[in-house]
PDB file of C-alpha atoms in Angstrom:
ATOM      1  CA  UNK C   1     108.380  68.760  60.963  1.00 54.00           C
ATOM      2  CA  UNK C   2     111.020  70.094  57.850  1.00 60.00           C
ATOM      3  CA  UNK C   3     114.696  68.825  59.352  1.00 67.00           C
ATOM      4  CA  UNK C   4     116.250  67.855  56.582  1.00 68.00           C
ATOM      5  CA  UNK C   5     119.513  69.668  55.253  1.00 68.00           C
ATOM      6  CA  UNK C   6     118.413  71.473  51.727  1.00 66.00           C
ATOM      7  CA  UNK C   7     121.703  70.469  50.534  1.00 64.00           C
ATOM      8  CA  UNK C   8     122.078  66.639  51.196  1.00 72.00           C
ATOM      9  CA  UNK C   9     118.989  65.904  52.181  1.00 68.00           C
ATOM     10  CA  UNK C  10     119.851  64.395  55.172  1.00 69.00           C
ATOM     11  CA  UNK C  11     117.407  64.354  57.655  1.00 70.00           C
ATOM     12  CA  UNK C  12     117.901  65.205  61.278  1.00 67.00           C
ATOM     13  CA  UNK C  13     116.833  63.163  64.292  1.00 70.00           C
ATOM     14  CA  UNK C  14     116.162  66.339  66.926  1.00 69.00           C
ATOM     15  CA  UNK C  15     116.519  64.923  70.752  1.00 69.00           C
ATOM     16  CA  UNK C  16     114.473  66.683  73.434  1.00 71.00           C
ATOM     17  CA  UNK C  17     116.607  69.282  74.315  1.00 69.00           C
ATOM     18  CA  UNK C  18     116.893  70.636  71.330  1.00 69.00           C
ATOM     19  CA  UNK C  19     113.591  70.405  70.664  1.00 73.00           C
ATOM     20  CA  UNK C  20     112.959  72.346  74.015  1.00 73.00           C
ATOM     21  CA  UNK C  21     115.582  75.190  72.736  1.00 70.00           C
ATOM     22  CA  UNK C  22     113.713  75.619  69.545  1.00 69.00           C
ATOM     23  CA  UNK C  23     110.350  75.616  71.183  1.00 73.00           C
ATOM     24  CA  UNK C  24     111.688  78.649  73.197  1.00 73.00           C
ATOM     25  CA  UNK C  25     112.585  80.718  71.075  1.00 67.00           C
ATOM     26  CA  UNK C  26     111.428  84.344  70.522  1.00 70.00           C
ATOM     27  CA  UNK C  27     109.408  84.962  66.817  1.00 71.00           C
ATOM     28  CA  UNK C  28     112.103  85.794  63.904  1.00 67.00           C
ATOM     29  CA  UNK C  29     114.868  83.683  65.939  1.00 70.00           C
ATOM     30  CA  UNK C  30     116.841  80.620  64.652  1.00 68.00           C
ATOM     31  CA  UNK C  31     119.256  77.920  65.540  1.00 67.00           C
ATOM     32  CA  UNK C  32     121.964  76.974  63.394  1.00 69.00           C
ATOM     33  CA  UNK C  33     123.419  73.260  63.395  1.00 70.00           C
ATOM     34  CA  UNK C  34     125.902  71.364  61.196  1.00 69.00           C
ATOM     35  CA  UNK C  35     124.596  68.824  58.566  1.00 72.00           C
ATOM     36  CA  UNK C  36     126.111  65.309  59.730  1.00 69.00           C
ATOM     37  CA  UNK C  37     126.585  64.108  56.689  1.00 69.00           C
ATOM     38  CA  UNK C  38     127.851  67.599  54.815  1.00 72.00           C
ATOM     39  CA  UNK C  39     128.339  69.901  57.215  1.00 66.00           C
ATOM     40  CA  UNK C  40     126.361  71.933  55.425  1.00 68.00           C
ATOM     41  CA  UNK C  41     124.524  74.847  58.111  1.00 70.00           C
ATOM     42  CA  UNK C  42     120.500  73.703  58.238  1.00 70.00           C
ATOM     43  CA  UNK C  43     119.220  76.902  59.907  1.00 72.00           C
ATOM     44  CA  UNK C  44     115.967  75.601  62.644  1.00 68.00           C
ATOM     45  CA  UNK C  45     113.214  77.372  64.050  1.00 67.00           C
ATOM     46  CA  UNK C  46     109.879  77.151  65.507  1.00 66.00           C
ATOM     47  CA  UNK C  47     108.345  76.452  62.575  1.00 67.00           C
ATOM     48  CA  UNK C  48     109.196  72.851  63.090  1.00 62.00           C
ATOM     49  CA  UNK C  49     107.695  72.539  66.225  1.00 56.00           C
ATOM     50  CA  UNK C  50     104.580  74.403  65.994  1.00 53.00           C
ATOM     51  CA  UNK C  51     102.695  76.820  63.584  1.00 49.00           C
ATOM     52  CA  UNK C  52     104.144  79.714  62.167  1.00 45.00           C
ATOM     53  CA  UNK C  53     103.186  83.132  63.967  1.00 47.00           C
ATOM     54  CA  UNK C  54     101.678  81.505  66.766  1.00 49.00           C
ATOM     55  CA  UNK C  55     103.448  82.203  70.209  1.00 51.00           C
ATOM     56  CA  UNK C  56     104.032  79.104  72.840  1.00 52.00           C
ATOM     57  CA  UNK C  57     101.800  78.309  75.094  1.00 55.00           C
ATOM     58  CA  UNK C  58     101.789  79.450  78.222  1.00 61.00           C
ATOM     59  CA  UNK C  59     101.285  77.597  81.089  1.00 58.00           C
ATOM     60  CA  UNK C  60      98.107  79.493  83.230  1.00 59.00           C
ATOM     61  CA  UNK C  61      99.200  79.077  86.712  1.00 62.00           C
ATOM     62  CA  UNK C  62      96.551  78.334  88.803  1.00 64.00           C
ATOM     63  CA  UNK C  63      95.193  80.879  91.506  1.00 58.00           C
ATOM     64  CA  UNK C  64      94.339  80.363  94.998  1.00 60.00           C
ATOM     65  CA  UNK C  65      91.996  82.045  96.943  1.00 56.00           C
ATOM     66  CA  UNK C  66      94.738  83.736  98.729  1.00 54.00           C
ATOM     67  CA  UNK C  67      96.377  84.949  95.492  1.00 57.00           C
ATOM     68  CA  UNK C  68      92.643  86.403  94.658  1.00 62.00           C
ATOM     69  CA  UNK C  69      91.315  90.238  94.581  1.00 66.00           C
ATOM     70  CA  UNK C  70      90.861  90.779  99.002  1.00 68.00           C
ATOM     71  CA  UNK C  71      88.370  92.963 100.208  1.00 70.00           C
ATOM     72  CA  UNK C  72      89.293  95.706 102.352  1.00 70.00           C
ATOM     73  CA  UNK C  73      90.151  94.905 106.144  1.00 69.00           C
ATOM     74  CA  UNK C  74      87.244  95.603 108.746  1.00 65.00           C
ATOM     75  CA  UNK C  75      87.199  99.286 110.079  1.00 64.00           C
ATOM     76  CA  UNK C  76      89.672  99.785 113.282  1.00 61.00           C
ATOM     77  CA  UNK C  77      87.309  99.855 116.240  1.00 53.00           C
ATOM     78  CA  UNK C  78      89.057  99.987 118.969  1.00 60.00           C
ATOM     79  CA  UNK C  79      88.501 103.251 120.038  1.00 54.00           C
ATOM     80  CA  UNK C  80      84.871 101.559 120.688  1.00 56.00           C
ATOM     81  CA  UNK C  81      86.160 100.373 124.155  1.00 58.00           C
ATOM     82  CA  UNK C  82      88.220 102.982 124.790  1.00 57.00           C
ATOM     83  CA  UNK C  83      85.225 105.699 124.273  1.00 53.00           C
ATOM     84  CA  UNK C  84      87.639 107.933 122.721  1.00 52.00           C
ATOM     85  CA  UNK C  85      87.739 108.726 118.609  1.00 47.00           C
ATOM     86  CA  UNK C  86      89.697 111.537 116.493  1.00 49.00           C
ATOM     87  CA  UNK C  87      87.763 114.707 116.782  1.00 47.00           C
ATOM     88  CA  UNK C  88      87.956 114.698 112.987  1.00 46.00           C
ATOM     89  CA  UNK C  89      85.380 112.060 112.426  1.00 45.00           C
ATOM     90  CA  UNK C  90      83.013 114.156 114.300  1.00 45.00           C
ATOM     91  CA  UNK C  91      80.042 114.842 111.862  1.00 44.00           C
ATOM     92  CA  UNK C  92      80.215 118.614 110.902  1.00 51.00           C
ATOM     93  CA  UNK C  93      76.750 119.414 110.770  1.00 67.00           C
ATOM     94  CA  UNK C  94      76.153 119.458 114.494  1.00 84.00           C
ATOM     95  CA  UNK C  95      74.730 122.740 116.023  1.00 90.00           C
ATOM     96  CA  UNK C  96      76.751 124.951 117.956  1.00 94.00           C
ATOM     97  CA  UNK C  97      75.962 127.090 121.243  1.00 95.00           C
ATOM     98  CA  UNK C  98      78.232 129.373 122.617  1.00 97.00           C
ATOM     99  CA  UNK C  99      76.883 129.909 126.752  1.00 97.00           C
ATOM    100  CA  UNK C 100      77.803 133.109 128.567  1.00 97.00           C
ATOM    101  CA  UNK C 101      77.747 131.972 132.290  1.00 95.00           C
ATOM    102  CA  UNK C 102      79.628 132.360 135.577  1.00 93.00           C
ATOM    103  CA  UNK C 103      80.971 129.233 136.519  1.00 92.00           C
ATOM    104  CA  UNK C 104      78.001 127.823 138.670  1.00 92.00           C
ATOM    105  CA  UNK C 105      75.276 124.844 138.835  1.00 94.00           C
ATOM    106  CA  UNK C 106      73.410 126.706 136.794  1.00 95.00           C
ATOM    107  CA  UNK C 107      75.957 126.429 134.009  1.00 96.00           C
ATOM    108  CA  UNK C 108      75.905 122.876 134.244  1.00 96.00           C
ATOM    109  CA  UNK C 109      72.448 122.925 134.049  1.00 96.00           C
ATOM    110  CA  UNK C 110      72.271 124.713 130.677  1.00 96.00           C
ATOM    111  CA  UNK C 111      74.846 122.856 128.679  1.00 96.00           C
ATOM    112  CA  UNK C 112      73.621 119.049 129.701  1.00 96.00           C
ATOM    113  CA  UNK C 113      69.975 121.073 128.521  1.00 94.00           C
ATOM    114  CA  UNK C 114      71.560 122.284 125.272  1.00 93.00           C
ATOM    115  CA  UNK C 115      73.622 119.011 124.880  1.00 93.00           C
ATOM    116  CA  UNK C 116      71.244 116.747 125.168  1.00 91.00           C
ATOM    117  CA  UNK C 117      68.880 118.244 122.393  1.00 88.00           C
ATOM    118  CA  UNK C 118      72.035 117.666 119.722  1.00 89.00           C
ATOM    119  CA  UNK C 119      73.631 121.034 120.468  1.00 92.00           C
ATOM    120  CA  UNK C 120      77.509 120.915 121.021  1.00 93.00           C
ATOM    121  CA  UNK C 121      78.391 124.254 123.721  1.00 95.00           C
ATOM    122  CA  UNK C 122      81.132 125.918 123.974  1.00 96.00           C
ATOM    123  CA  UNK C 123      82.517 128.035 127.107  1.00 96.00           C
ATOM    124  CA  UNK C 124      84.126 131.549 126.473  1.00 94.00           C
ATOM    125  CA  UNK C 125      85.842 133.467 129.403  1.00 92.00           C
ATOM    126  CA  UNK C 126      84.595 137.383 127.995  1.00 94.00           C
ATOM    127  CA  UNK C 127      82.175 139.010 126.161  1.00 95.00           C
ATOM    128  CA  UNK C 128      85.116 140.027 124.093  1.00 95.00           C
ATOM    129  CA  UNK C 129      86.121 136.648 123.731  1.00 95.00           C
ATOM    130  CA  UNK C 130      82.765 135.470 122.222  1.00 96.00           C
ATOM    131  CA  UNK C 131      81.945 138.646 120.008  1.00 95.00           C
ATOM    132  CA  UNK C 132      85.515 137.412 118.336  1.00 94.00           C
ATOM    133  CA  UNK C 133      84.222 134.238 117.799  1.00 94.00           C
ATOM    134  CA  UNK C 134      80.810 135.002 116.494  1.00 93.00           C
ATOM    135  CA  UNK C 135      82.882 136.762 113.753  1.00 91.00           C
ATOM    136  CA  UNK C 136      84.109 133.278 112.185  1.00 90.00           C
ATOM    137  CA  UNK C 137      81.892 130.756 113.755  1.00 92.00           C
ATOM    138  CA  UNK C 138      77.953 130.355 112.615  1.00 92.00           C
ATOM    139  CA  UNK C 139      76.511 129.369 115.808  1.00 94.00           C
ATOM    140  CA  UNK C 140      72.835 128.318 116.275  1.00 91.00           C
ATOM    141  CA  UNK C 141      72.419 128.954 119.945  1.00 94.00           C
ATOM    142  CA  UNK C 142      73.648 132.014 122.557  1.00 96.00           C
ATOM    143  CA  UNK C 143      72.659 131.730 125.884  1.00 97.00           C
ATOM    144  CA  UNK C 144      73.373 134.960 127.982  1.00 97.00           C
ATOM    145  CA  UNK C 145      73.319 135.188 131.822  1.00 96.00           C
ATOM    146  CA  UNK C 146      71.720 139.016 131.930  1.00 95.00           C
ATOM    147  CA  UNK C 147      74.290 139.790 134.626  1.00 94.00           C
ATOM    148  CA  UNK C 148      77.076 138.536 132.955  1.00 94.00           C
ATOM    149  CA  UNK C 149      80.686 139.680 134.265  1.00 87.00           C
ATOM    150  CA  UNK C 150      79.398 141.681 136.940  1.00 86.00           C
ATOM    151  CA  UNK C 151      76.832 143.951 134.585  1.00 83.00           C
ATOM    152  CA  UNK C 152      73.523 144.359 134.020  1.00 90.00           C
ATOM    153  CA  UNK C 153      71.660 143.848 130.883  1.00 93.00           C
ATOM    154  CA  UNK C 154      71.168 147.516 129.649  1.00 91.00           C
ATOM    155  CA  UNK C 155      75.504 148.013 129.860  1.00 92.00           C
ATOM    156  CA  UNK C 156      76.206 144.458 128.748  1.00 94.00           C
ATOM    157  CA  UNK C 157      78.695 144.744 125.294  1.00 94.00           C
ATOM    158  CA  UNK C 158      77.796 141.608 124.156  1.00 96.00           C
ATOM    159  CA  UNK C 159      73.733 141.909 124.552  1.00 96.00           C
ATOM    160  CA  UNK C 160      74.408 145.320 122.246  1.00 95.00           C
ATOM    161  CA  UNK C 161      76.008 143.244 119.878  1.00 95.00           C
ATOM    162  CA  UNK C 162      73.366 140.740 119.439  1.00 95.00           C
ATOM    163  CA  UNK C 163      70.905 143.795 119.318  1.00 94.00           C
ATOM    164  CA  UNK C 164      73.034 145.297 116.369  1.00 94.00           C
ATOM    165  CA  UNK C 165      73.535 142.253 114.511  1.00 93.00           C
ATOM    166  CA  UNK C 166      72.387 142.188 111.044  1.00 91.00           C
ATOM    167  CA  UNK C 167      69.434 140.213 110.534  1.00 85.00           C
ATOM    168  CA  UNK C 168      70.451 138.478 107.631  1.00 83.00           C
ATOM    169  CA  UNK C 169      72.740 136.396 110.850  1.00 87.00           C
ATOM    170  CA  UNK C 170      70.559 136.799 113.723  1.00 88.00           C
ATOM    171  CA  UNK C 171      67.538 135.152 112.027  1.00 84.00           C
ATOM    172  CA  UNK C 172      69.493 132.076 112.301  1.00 86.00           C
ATOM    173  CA  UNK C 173      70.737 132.474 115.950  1.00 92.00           C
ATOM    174  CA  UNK C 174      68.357 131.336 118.781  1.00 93.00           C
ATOM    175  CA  UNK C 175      68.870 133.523 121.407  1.00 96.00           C
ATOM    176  CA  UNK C 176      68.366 133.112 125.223  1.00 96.00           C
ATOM    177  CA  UNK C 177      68.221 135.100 128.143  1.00 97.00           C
ATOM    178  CA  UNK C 178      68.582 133.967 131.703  1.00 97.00           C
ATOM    179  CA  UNK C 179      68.056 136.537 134.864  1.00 95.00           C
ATOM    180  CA  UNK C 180      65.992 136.834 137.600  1.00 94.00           C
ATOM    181  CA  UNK C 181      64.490 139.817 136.246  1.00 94.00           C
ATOM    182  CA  UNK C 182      62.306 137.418 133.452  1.00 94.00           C
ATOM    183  CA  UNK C 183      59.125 135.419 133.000  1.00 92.00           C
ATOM    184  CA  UNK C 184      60.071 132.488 132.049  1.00 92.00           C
ATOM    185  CA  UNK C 185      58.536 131.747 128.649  1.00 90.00           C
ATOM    186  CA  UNK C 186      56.833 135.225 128.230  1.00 90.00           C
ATOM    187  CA  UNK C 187      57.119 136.087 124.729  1.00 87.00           C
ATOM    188  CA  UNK C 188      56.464 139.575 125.047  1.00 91.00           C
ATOM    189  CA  UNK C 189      59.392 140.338 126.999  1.00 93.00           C
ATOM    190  CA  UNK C 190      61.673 138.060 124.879  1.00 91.00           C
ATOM    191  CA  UNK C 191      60.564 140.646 122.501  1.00 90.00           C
ATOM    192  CA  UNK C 192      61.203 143.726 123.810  1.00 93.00           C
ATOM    193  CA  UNK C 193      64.849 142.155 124.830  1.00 95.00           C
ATOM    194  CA  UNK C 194      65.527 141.387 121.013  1.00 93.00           C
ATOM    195  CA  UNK C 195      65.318 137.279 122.135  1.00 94.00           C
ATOM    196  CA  UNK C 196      63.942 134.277 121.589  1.00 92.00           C
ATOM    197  CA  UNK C 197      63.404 133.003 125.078  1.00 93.00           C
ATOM    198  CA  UNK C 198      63.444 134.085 128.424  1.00 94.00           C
ATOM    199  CA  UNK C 199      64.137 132.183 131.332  1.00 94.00           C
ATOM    200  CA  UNK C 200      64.009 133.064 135.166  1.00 94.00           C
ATOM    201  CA  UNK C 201      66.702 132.228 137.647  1.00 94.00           C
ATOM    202  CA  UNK C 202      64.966 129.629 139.706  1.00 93.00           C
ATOM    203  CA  UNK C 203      63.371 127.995 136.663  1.00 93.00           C
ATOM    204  CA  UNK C 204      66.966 127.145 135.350  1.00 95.00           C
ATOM    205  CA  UNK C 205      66.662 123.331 137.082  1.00 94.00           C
ATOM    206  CA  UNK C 206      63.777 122.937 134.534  1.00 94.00           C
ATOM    207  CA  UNK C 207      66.064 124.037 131.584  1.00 94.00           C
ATOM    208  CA  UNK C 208      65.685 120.810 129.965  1.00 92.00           C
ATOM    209  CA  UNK C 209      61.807 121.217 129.720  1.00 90.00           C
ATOM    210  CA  UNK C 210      61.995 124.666 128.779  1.00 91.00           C
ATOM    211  CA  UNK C 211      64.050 124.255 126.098  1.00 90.00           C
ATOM    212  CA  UNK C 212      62.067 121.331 124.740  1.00 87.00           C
ATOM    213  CA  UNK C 213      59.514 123.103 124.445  1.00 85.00           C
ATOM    214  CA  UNK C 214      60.408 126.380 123.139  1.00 86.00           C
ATOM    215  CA  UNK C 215      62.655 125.317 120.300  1.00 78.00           C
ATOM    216  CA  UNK C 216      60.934 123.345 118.348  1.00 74.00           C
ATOM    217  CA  UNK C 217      57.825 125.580 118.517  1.00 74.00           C
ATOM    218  CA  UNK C 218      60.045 128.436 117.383  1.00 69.00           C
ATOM    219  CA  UNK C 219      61.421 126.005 114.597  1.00 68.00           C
ATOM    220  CA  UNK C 220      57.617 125.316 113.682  1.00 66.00           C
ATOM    221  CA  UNK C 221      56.923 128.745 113.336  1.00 57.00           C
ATOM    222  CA  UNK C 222      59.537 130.053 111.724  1.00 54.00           C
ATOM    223  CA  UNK C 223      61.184 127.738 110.316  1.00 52.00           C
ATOM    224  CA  UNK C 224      60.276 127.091 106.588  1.00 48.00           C
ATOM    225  CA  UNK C 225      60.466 131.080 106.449  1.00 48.00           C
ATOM    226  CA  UNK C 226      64.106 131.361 107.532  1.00 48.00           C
ATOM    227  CA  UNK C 227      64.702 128.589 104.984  1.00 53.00           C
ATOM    228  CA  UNK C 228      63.126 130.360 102.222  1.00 49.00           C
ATOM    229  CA  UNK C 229      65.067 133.573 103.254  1.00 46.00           C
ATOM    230  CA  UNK C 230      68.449 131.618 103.024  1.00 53.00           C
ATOM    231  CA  UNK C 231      67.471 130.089  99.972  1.00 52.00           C
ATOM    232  CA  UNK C 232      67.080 134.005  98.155  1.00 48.00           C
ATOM    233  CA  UNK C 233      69.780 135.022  99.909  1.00 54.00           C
ATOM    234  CA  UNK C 234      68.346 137.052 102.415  1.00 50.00           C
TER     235      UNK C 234
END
């Protein structure tokens, strides 16, 4: 440690506070202090209390496991009790059905069927209402009651527009027919009504069953076609 004056050569005795002022300061600052004996300036820095160029130490302060990185909080669920949840979070890839029925049993019938088989259903006052809605909305499933609104099939607007629909859409559409002038389950005349299924009044209570069984051997059968077809574009 260099304290002596370069003019006298007196040499300083530093006390601890002064030693602490040098110690702080910044690289390329100085103290300046008389000489004692000459009054000479003797210009200090921290070269006389530690290496040149290095910095002080710092002093690491120690963390706690508080102060550490937290994970995030736990997910809120306590809409788990409630049974309720933001309609948001409801995955998107569910299938939709849009029903065409008079407000009866029936109708009950057919959408706990459809529901329960991962469908979500929708309810639309009109034929009107759902042709408008076929227009923006992909759905998978249309049930029709054949004497919807008061009509028969032959005059309904909304069977026409199934029967007119490109097939490039109605490929993908599983289409169902309910009236008590059908088979239930006979192919043929699902056919000739430009459907998938047909289902008889009374047989409506064993919806569930139906259903069961005709979609998934409609899926078998046609199925890795349709997907081929979407995946050329057709």
């Amino acid at each position: 440690m260099n304290t002596a004056c370069h003019v006298c050569g007196k040499q300083l005795k530093l006390g601890s506070k002064m030693l602490e002022s040098i110690n702080a300061l910044e690289p390329g600052k100085s103290i300046r202090v008389k000489c004692p004996a000459c009054s000479n300036p003797i210009v200090l820095d921290t070269s006389i209390v530690r290496p040149v160029g290095k910095k002080p130490a710092r002093k690491e302060k120690k963390v706690t496991s508080e102060q550490k990185v937290r994970p995030p909080a736990p997910p809120d669920i306590s809409w788990l009790e409630e049974g309720v949840f933001d309609e948001e979070q409801v995955i998107e890839d569910v299938p939709l059905a849009l029903i065409l029925m008079d407000d009866s049993d029936s109708r009950d019938t057919v959408i706990e069927s459809i529901e329960s088989i991962g469908y979500k259903s929708e309810i639309v006052r009109s034929s009107q209402e759902a042709m408008e809605k076929m227009q923006f909305v992909e759905y998978s499933c249309v049930v029709l009651q054949s004497n919807y609104e008061g009509s028969d099939l032959a005059s309904s607007t909304f069977h026409q527009y199934m029967c007119s629909m490109s097939m490039e859409r109605r490929r993908f559409v599983f289409y169902i027919l309910i009236g008590r002038e059908f088979q239930t389950l006979y192919n043929l005349q699902a056919l000739a009504n430009s459907a998938n299924l047909v289902v008889n009044e009374k047989e409506v209570p064993y919806f569930n069953v139906i259903i069961r069984k005709a979609i998934p051997e409609y899926e078998e059968l046609f199925g890795l076609l349709m997907e081929e077809l979407r995946v050329h574009g057709k």
